[in-house]
Amino acid sequence: MFAEVVVDVPAVKAAKPFHYGVPERLLGSVRVGSAVVVPFGGRRLVGYVVGFVEAPDVAKVKDILEVASEAAPLPEDMMALATWMTRRYLCLPAEAIAQMFPVAVRQRKASVKTQALIELAVSSEEARAFVAEVARRAPRQAEVVRALLEGKQPALAAEGFGSSSPPRPPHHPGSPPGSHRGSDFAVRTSPDAVRALIRKGIVASRRVEVLRSPFSETSWSPTRQGGRAPLRLTPDQEKAVSAICEALDSPRPKPILLHGVTASGKTEVYMRAIEAVLARARSAIVLVPEIALTPQLAGTFHERFGRAVALLHSRLSVGERYDEWRRAERGDARIVLGARSAVFAPVESLGLVVVDEEHENSYKQEESPRYHAREVACERARAAGCPCVLGSATPSVESFYRARMGEYDYVPLTTRVEMRPLPAVEIVDMREELTQGNRSIFSRALSRAIRERLARREQAILFLNRRGHSTFVLCRECGHALRCPECDVALTYHAEEGRMRCHYCSHEETVPETCPKCGSTYIRYFGAGTEKIEREVMRLFPQARVVRMDLDTTRTKRAHENIVNRFRSGEYDILVGTQMVAKGHDFPGVTLVGVVSADTCLNLPDYKAGERTFQLLTQVAGRAGRGATPGQVIVQTYAPDHYAVQRARDHDYLGFYEEEARARRDLLYPPFVHLVLVVASGEDADGVERYARSLGASLRVAARSPDPCRPGPAPGGPATAAPADVRVLGPSPCAMRRVKRLYRWQVLLKGSPVESVTGVVRRGLAACPAPPRGIMVQVDVDPESVL
C-alpha cells in the first residue's frame, strides 16, 4: 500500500495528492489523517495522509520519513470538515487540513516537555531510619528524604535533572498519568545529594511530562477552581437554557441565534448549557472574537468548571498551545475556550459549539484558507448532530436574516440581569460644537461628564477606533502628506516612539524636519488616535489615572489581561482604547462611555460600514451601567442623522436591521446574495491590470456557461443545466490599490446559492491562463470587506 499525501505547500500545482511509500517501521503509525514528514523537491515538508492506493502513479516512489508528532491522526469527521472547507472556500486541501493541527505540528516543533521526578525507593520506615542515621553527616540527603516523606518534591538545580521548577506530585486532579504542571517548592537541594541517594538505593528518578499551562495566577487560582456558584437565572435566561437543552437531545438541531442585549447574562446561559453537555458525557467548544476577552472568560469558566477547560489562541507559546491541544485530544479537557482556530479543537463527542459575539469580523481569517469560524462552527455542529449557539447583542445581518427565514432558531434575551436599565445615549453634533467655538477633541458634554465621574470616583471608558497619535502628517506650505512608500496610505504618527508608521506593512520613518517636496519647515500633525486621546485626557484632567488599551500597548504576553484586571480592580479611572474595549468586558465601576468619534468607519466605501458603526456603538455603550449605578453614553459625531447612529442611540436593533436589509436587497448584497472577491496582485502594475482583465473575461464566460446547481428542462429533451445567476463586476483597482509593494485589482462576483458563485470562480480560473510569474490570485468567499 502507498500513502496519498497532500503536501503543505501554497501552490495550486501541489494541490493534488502525491504517492509515498510507508516504511515498515511506520506501518502501525501512518493512517488517513496522519501528519507526516516527506521529502519534496529537495526539502523535508509536512504533509497529510488523505488515502492509500495499491499502485503508485510514478515509477520511483520516495518513502515517508517520519510521523510529524505523537498526536493521533485526524478522525473521519475532521477530514470531512476539511473537505467541506476546500469546496466552500476554494482553498487547497493541505491548507484546510493544516488548520486541524496545532502550529507545533505544522512547524515540526512538536515536543513534550519533561522534568525529573524523584521518588522514594524504600519503605517509609526505612526512609525514616535513614534520615535519623545521616542527619548529622549528610544533612542535604536527609532533607531530600524528609521532603519526600512529607509528600513534597525537592526543587533541583537544572544540571543533571532538568528544569529548576520541578513538577507537582503525581496526584493532580484532571491530569493524565505521568503528566504534571510546574509548581513552586519549599525544599531546594543540589543534584549531588540526589545522585548520592540514587547510588544508595534510597530514591529513584524518572522523567515525567510537564504540561505547559497558559493560566497565570492573575486569571486563575487552583484554590478557586470549580467553586463558583451558579447565578440565579432571569426568566429570559431560563427560557434560553431550556431551548438549548432541548436542542441537545434533538437528532438534527438547527443553529440557535441567542440575541441578548448587553449585560443580559449570555455567559451564564452558555455555562448552564455546558453543564448539561457535560452531564451527557459530551464536550463543548466556546469561541470568542478577541484574544483580549479570553483571559476574562477563562477565569469565569475555570471558577465554574476547574481544569476541564483548555485554552487555545495565538498569543500562547507554541508549547502551551500544543499541550492544551493534547489535553483536549486526550479528553482531559472537555471544554475548549479560544479564538477563531479553537473551532478545530480535537474534542471527542462534541455536544455544543458556542460562538460568542458572532457578528465580529475577526472570525474571518485574512489569509488562506479564508474561512469564517461562524460558518465552520455551524458545519461542524451539523455533522456532529449538536446545536451551535450564536450569541450577540448585535447579530450580523446575515444571521438575523437566517433566523427570520427559519434556518436558525431564535432565542431573545430582552432585559439586563437584575433588571438594570440600558444606558441613556446622548448624541453630540460636533458641527454645532465647532460653531460654538469648541475646537477641542472633547465636546462640552463629554468633558463635563468626565469631570463628574472623577468627582464621584466612578470609572469611564473613552473609545476611538483608531490607534496612534495623529492620523497623518502634512506640510502646511504645499499640502504634501507623508505617505508610505510601499502602500497607498498616509503614515500615522506615534508620539511615544517619535516615528511615523504604516499600519498595513509596518514601514517606519522619523518625522522630517523639512518637507521632502518643497523644503518647508511647516510640518504639522492632523487627526487623532488613542495615543492623542490619552495625552489630552492627562492634560485636561491631571488628577485622573489613565490607561490605554490598543494594539500598541498589548503586544506582550498577558498585556491584555493585566490592563483589564487593573482597570477592573479600580487602579485606573479612565480606560482609553480601540475596539478592544468595546465588547465582552464586564466593568461594574464604569458609568460613562464616551465615543470620541462615531465616524471612523461610517463613510468607508464598504457595504458593511453602517452595520459596523451600529455594532460598535451598541457594544461600547453596553460597557456602561453594568453595576449598581446607571450608565451614560455620549456619542460625538458629524453625522448625527445617520440611521446607524440614530438606532444605536435608541437601542433599536430591529429598526436598524429593517433599514439596512432594505438597502442591501435593493443593491444585491448579503444576505440576499453571496459575494466572492477575486484579487490579482503583484509588483508590476501594468502586468497585474492585464491579467485582471483577462481573468474578468474568463469569469464572465464561466458565468454564462451551464451551472450544475441550476437544472432546467430543455425544450423537447432531457433536463439540462441553466446558466448561473451570477453577476461579474470589474475588474477594477482595489480601494487600497497598493499594499506592501503589491498593486491590486479585483473582480467581484454576486449570486446565489454560494455553490453557483464558487462554481463560476472555479471554472473561470481553470479557463484563464496561469498568472505570469510574480502575480498572485487570491479568492475570498463571503468577504467581510470589499475594500
Short mmCIF file of C-alpha atoms in Angstrom, two decimals, residues 601-609 669 735-736 785-787:
data_model
loop_
_atom_site.label_atom_id
_atom_site.label_comp_id
_atom_site.label_asym_id
_atom_site.label_seq_id
_atom_site.Cartn_x
_atom_site.Cartn_y
_atom_site.Cartn_z
CA CYS A 601 -15.75 53.70 9.61
CA LEU A 602 -19.16 55.20 8.81
CA ASN A 603 -18.12 56.71 5.47
CA LEU A 604 -15.86 53.94 4.21
CA PRO A 605 -16.75 52.68 0.71
CA ASP A 606 -17.86 49.32 2.05
CA TYR A 607 -21.34 47.84 2.20
CA LYS A 608 -20.91 46.91 5.88
CA ALA A 609 -19.87 50.39 7.05
CA TYR A 669 -25.61 42.50 -1.13
CA ALA A 735 -9.85 50.77 -2.90
CA MET A 736 -6.35 50.31 -1.42
CA SER A 785 -14.99 43.74 3.37
CA VAL A 786 -14.66 44.63 -0.30
CA LEU A 787 -12.06 47.34 0.24
#
